[in-house]
Coordinates of N, CA, C and O in Angstrom, one line a residue:
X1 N 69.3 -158.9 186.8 CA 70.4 -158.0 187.0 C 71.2 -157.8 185.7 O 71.6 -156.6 185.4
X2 N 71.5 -158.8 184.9 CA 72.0 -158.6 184.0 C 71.3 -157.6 182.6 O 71.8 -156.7 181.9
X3 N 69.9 -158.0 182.8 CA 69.3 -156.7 181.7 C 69.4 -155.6 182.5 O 68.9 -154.6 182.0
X4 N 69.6 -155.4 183.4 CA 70.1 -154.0 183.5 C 71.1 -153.2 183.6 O 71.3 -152.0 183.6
X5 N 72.0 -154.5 183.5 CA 73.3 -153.5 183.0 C 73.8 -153.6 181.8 O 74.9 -153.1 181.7
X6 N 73.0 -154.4 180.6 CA 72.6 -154.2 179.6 C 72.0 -152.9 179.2 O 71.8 -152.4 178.1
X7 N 71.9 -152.6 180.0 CA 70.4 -151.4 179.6 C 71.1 -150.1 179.9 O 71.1 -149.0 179.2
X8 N 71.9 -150.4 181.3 CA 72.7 -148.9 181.8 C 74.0 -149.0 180.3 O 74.3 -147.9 179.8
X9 N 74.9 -150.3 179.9 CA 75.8 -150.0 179.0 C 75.0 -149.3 178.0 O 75.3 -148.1 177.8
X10 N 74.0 -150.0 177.2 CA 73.4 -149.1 176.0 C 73.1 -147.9 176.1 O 73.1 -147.3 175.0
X11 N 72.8 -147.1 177.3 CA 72.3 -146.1 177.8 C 74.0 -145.6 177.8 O 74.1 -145.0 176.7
X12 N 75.1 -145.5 178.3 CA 76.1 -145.0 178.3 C 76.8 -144.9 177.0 O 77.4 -143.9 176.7
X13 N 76.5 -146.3 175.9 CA 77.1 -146.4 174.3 C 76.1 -144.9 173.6 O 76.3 -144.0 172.7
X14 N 75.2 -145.1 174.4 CA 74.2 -143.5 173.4 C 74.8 -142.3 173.9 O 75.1 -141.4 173.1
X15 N 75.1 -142.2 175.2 CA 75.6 -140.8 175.7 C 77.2 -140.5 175.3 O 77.9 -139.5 175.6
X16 N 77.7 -141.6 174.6 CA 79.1 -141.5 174.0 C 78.7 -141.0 172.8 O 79.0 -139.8 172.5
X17 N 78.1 -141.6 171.9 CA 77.0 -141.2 170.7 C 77.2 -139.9 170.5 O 78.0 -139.3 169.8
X18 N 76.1 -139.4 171.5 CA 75.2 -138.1 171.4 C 76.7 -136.7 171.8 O 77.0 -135.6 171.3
X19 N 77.3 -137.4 172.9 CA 78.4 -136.6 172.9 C 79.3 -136.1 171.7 O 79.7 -135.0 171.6
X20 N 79.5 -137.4 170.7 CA 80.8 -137.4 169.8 C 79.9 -136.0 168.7 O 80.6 -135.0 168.4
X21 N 78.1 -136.3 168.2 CA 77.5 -135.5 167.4 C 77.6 -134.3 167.8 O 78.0 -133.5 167.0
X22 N 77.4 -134.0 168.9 CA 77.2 -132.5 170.1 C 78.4 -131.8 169.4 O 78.5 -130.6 168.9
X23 N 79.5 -132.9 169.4 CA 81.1 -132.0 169.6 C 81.1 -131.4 168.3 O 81.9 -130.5 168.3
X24 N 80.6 -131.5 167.1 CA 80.7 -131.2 165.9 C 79.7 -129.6 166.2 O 79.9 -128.4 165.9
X25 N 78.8 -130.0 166.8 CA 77.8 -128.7 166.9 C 78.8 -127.3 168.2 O 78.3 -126.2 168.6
X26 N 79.8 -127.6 168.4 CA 79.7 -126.6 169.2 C 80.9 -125.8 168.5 O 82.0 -126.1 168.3
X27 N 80.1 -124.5 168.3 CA 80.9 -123.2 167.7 C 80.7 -121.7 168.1 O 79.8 -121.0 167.5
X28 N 81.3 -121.3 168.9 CA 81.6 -119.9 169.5 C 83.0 -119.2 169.5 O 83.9 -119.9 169.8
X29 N 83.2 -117.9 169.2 CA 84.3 -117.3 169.0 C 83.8 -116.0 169.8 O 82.6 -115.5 169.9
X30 N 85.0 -115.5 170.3 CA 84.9 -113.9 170.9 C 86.7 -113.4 171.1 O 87.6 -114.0 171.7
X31 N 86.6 -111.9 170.2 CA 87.7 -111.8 170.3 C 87.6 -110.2 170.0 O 86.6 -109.6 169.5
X32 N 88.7 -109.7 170.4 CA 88.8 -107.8 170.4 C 89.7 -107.7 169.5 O 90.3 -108.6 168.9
X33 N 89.7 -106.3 169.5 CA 90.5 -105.5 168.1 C 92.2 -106.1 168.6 O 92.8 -107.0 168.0
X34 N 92.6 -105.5 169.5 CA 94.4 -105.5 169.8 C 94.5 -106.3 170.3 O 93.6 -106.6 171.0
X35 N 95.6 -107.1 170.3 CA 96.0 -108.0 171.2 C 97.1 -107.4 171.8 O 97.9 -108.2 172.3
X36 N 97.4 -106.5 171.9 CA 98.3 -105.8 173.1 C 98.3 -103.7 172.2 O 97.8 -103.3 171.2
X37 N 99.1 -103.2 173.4 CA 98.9 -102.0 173.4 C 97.7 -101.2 173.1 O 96.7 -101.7 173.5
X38 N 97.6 -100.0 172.5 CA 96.5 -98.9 172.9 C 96.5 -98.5 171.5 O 97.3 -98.7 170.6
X39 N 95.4 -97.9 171.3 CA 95.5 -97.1 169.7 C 94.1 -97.1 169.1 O 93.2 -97.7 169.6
X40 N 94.0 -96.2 168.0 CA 92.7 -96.1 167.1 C 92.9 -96.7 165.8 O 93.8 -96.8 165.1
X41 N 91.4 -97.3 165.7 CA 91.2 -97.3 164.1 C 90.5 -97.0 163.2 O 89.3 -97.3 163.4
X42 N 90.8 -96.5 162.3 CA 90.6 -95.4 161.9 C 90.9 -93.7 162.0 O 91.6 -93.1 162.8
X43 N 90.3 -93.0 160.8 CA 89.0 -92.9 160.0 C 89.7 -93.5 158.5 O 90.9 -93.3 158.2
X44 N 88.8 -94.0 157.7 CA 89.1 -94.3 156.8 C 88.4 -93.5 155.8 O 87.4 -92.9 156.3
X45 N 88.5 -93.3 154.5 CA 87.6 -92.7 153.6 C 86.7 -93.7 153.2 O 85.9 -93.2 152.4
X46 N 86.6 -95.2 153.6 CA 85.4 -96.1 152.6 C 85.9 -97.4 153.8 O 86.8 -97.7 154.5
X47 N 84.1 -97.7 153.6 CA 83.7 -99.2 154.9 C 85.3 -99.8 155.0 O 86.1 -99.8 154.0
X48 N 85.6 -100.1 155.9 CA 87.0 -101.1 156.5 C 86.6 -102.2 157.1 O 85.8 -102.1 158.1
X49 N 87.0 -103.6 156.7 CA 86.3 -104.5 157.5 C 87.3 -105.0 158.8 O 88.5 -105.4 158.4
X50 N 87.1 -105.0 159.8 CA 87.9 -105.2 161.1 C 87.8 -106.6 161.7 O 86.9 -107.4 162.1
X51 N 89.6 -106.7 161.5 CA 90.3 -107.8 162.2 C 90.1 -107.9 163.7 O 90.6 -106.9 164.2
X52 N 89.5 -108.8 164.8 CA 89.8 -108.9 166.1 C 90.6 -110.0 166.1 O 90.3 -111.1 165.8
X53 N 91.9 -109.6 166.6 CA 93.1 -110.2 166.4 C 93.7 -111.0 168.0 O 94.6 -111.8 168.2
X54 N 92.5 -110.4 169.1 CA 92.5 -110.9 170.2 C 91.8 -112.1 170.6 O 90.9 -111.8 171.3
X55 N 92.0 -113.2 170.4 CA 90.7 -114.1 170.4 C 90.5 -115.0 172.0 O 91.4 -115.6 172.5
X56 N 89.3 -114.8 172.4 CA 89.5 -114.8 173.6 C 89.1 -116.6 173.6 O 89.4 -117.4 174.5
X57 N 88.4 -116.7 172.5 CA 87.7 -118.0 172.3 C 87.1 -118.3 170.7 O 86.2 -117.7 170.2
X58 N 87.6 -119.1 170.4 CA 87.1 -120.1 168.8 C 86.5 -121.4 168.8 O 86.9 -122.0 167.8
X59 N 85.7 -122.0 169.3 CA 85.6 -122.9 169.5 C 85.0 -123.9 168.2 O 83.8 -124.0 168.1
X60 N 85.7 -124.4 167.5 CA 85.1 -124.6 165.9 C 85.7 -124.3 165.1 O 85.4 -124.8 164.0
X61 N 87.0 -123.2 165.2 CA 87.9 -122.1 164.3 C 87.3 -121.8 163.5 O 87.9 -122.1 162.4
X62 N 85.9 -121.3 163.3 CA 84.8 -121.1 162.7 C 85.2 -119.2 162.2 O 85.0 -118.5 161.1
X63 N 85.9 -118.9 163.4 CA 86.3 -117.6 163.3 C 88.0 -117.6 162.8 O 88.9 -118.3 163.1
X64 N 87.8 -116.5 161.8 CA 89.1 -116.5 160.9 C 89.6 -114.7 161.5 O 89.2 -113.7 160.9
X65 N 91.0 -114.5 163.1 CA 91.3 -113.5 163.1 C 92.3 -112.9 161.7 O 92.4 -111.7 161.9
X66 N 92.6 -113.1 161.1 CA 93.6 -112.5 160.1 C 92.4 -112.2 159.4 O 92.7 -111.0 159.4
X67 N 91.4 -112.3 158.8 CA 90.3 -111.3 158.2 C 89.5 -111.3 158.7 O 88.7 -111.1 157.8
X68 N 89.0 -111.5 159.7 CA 87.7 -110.7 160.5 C 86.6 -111.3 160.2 O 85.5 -111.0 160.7
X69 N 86.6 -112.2 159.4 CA 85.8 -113.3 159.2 C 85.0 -114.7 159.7 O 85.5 -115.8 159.7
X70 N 83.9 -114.4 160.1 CA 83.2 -115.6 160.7 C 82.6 -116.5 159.3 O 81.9 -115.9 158.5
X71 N 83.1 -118.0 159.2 CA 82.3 -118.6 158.1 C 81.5 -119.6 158.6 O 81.9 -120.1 159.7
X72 N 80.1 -120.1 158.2 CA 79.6 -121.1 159.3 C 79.7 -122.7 158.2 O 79.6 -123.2 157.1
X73 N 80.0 -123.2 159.8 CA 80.9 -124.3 159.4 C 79.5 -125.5 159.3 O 79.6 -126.6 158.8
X74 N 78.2 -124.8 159.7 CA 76.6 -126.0 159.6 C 76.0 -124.9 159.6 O 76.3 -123.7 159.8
X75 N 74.8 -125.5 159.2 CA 73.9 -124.3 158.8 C 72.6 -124.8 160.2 O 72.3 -125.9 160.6
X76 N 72.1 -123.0 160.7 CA 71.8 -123.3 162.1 C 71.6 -121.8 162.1 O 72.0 -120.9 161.4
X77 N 70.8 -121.7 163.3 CA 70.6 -120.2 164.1 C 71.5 -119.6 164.9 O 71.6 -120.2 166.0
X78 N 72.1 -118.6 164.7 CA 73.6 -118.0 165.3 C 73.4 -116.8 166.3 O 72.3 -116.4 166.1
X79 N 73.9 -116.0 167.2 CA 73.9 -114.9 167.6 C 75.4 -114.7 167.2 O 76.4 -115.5 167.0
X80 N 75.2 -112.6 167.1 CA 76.2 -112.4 166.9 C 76.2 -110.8 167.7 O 75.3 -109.9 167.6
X81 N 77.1 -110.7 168.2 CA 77.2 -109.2 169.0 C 78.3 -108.0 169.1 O 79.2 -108.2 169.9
X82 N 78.3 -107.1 168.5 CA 79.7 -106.2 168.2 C 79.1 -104.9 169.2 O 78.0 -104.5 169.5
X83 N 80.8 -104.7 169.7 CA 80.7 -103.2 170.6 C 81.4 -102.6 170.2 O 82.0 -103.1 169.2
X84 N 81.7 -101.5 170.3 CA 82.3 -100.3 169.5 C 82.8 -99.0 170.8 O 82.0 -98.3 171.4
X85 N 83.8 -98.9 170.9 CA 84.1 -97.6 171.8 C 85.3 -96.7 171.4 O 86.5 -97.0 171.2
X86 N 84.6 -95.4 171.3 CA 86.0 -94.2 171.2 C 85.9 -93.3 172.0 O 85.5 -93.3 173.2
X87 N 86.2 -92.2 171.3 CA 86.4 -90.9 171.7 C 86.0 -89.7 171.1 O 86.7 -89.3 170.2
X88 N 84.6 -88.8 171.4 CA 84.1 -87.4 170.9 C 85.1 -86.8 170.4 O 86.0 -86.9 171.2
X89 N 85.4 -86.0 169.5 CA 83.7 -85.9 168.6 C 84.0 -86.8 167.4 O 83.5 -86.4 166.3
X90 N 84.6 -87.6 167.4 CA 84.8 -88.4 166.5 C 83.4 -89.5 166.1 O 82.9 -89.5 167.2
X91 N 82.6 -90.2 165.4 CA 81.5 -90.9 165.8 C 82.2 -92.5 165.9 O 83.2 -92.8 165.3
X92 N 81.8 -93.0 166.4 CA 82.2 -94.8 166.2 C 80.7 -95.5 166.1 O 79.7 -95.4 166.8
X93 N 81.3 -96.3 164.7 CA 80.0 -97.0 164.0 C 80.6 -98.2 163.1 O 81.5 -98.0 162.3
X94 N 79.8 -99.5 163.4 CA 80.2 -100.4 163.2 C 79.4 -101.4 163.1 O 78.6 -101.8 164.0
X95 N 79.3 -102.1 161.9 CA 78.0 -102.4 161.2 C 78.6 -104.3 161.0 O 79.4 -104.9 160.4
X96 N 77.5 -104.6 162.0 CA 77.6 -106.4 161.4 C 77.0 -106.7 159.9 O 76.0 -106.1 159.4
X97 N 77.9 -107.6 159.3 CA 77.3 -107.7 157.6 C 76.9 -109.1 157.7 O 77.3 -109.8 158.7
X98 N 76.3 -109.5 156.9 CA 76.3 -111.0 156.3 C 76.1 -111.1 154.5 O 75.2 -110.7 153.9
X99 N 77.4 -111.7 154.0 CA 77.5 -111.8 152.9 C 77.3 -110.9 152.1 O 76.8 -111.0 151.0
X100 N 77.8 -109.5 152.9 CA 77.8 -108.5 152.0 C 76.5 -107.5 152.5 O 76.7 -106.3 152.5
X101 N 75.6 -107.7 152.8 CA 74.2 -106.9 153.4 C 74.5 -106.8 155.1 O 75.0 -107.6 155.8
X102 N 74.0 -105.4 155.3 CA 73.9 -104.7 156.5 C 73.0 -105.3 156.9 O 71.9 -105.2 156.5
X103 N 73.4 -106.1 158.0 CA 72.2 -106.8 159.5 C 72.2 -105.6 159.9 O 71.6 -104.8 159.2
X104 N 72.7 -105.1 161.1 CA 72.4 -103.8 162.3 C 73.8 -103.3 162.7 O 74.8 -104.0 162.8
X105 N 73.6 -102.0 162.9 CA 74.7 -100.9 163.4 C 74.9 -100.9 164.8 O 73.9 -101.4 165.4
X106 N 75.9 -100.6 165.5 CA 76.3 -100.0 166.6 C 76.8 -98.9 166.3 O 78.0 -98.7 166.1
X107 N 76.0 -98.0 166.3 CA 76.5 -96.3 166.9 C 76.5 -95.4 168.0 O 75.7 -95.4 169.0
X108 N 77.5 -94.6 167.7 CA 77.7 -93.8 169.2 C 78.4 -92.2 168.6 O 79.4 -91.9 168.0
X109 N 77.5 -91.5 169.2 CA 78.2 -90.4 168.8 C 78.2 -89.3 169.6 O 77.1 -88.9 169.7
X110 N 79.3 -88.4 170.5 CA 78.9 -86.8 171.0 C 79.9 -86.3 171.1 O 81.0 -86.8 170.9
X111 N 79.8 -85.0 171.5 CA 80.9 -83.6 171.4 C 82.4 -84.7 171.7 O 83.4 -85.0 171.0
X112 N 82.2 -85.0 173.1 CA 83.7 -85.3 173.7 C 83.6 -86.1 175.0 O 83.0 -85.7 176.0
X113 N 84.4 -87.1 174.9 CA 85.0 -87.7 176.3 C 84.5 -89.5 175.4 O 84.6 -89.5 174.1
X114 N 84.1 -90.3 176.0 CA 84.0 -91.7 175.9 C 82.7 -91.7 175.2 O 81.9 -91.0 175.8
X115 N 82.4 -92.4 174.1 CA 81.5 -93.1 173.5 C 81.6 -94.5 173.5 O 82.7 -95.1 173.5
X116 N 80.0 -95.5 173.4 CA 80.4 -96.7 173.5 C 78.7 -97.0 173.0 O 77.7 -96.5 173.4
X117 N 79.0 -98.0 172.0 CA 77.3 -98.9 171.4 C 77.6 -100.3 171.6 O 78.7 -100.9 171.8
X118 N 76.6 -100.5 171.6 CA 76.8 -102.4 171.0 C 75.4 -102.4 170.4 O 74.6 -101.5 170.5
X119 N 75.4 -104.0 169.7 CA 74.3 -104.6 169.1 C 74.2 -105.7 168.8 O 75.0 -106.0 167.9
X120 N 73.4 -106.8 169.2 CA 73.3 -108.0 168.3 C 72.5 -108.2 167.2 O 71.9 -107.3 166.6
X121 N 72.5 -109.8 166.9 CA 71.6 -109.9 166.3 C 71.6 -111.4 166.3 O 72.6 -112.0 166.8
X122 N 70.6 -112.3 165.9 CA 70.4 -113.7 165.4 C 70.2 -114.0 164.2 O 69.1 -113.7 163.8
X123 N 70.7 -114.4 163.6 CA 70.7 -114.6 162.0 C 70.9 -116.8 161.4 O 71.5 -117.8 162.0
X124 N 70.2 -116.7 160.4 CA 69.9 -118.3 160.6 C 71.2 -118.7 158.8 O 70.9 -118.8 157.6
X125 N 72.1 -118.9 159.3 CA 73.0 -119.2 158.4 C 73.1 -120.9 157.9 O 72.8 -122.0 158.4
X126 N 73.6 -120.4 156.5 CA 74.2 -121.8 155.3 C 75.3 -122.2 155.1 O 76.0 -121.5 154.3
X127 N 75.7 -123.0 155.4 CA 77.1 -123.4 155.6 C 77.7 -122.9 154.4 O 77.2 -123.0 153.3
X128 N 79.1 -122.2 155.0 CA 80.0 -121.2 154.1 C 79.2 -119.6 154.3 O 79.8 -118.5 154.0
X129 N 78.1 -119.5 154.7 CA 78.0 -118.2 154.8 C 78.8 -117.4 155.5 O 79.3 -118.0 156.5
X130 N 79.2 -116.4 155.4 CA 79.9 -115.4 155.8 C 79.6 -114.4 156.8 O 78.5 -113.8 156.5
X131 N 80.2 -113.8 158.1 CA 79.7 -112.4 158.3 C 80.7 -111.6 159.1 O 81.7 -112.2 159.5
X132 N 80.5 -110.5 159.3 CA 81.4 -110.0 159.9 C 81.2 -108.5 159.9 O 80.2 -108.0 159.4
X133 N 82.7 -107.5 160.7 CA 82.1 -106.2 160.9 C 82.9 -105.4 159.8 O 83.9 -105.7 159.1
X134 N 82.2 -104.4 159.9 CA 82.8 -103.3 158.9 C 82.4 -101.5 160.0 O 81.4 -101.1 160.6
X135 N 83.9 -100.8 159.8 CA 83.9 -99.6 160.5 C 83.4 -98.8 159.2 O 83.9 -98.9 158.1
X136 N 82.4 -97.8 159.6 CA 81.9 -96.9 158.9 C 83.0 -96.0 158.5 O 83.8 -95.7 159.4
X137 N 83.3 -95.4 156.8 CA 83.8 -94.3 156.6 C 83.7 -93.0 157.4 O 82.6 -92.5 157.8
X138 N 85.1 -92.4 157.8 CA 85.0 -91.4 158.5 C 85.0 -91.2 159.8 O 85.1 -90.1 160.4
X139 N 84.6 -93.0 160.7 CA 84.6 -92.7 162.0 C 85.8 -93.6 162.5 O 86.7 -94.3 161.9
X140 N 85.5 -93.5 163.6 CA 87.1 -94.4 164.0 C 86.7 -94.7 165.7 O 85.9 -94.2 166.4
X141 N 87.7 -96.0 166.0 CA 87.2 -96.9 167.5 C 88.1 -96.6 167.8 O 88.8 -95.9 166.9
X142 N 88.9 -96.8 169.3 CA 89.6 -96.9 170.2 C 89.8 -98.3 171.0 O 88.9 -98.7 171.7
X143 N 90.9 -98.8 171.0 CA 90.9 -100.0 171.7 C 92.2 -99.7 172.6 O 93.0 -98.9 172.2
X144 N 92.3 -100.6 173.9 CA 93.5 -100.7 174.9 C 93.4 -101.9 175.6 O 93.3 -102.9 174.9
X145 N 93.6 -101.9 176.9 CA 93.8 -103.4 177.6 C 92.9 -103.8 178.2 O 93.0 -104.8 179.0
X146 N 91.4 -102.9 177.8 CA 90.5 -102.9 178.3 C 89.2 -103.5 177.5 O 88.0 -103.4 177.6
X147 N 90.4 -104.3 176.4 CA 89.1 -105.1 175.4 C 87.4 -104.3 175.0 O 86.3 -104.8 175.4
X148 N 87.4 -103.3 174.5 CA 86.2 -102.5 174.8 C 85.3 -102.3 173.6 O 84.3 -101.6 173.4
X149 N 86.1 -103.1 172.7 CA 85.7 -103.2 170.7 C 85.8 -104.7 170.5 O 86.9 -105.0 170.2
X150 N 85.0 -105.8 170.6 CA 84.3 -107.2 170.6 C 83.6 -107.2 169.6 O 83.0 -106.3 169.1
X151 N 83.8 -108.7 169.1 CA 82.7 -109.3 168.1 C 82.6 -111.0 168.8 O 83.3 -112.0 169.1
X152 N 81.6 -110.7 168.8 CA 81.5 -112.3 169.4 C 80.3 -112.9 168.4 O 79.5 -112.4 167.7
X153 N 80.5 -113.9 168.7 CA 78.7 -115.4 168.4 C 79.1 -116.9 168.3 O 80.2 -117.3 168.4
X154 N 78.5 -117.2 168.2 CA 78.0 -119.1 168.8 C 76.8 -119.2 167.9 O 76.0 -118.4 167.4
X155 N 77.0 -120.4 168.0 CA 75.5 -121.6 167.0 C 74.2 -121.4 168.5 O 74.3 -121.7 169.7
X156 N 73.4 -120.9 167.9 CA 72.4 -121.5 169.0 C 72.0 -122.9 168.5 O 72.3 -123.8 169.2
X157 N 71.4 -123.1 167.6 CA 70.9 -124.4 167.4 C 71.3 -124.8 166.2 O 71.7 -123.9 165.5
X158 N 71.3 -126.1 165.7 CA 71.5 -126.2 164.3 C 70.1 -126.9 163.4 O 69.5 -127.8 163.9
X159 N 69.7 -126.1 161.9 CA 68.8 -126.4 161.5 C 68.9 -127.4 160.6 O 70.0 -127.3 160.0
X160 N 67.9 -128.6 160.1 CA 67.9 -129.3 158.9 C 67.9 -128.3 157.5 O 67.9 -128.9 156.4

């Protein structure tokens, strides 16, 4: 009787363990353009990199809202997903970067009424890497209380 609850403590001392390591690994952020009222942003004449000042979730404060900035805090395989929504005939386009290079676009473009893209991606980041969005010169998003312009990602795994 006694080696077994020997065995169940050690077995509990590991899952305190494995818990305390876990908690360092978990990092997800998701947040929108406005944190209150209605409005556009944009057009600019040259790339604008976009603040989501709404943050719905940080978990890691991995995500920096005052510059639009995701930095990775371990190096690991990440997802990352931006939406984009305006108004014709304007285009809305919105490009996830990493460290300065174009991962993938969200575009949307037609005559008139509501436009809307999204896009992810998985990208395998170095601690301190960088990424984040940038609005294309010349187009412009639309945000309201309907959170409809998002950047979100989380660690999927972390690598050696």
């Amino acid at each position: 009787m006694n080696k077994k609850n020997d065995e169940i403590s050690n077995l509990t001392l590991s899952q305190v363990e494995l818990r305390k390591e876990n908690r360092d690994r978990e990092i997800a952020f998701s947040a929108s353009l406005m944190q209150s009222g209605s409005g556009y942003t944009g057009p600019f004449t040259t790339d604008f990199t976009l603040t989501y000042r709404n943050v719905f979730t940080n978990i890691g404060n991995a995500y920096n809202p005052i510059t639009g900035v995701f930095t990775a805090p371990l190096k690991g395989a990440y997802m990352f997903r931006v939406s984009v929504f305006g108004h014709g005939p304007t285009t809305a386009t919105a490009d996830i970067f990493k460290n300065g290079k174009l991962m993938v676009a969200a575009h949307a473009h037609q005559p008139e009424e509501g436009l809307n893209s999204s896009n992810g991606v998985v990208l395998i980041l170095e601690v301190g890497d960088v990424v984040y969005v940038r609005l294309w010169p010349n187009t412009r998003i639309f945000d309201d209380q309907y959170n409809r312009n998002t950047f979100s990602g989380f660690l999927l795994f972390p690598l050696r």
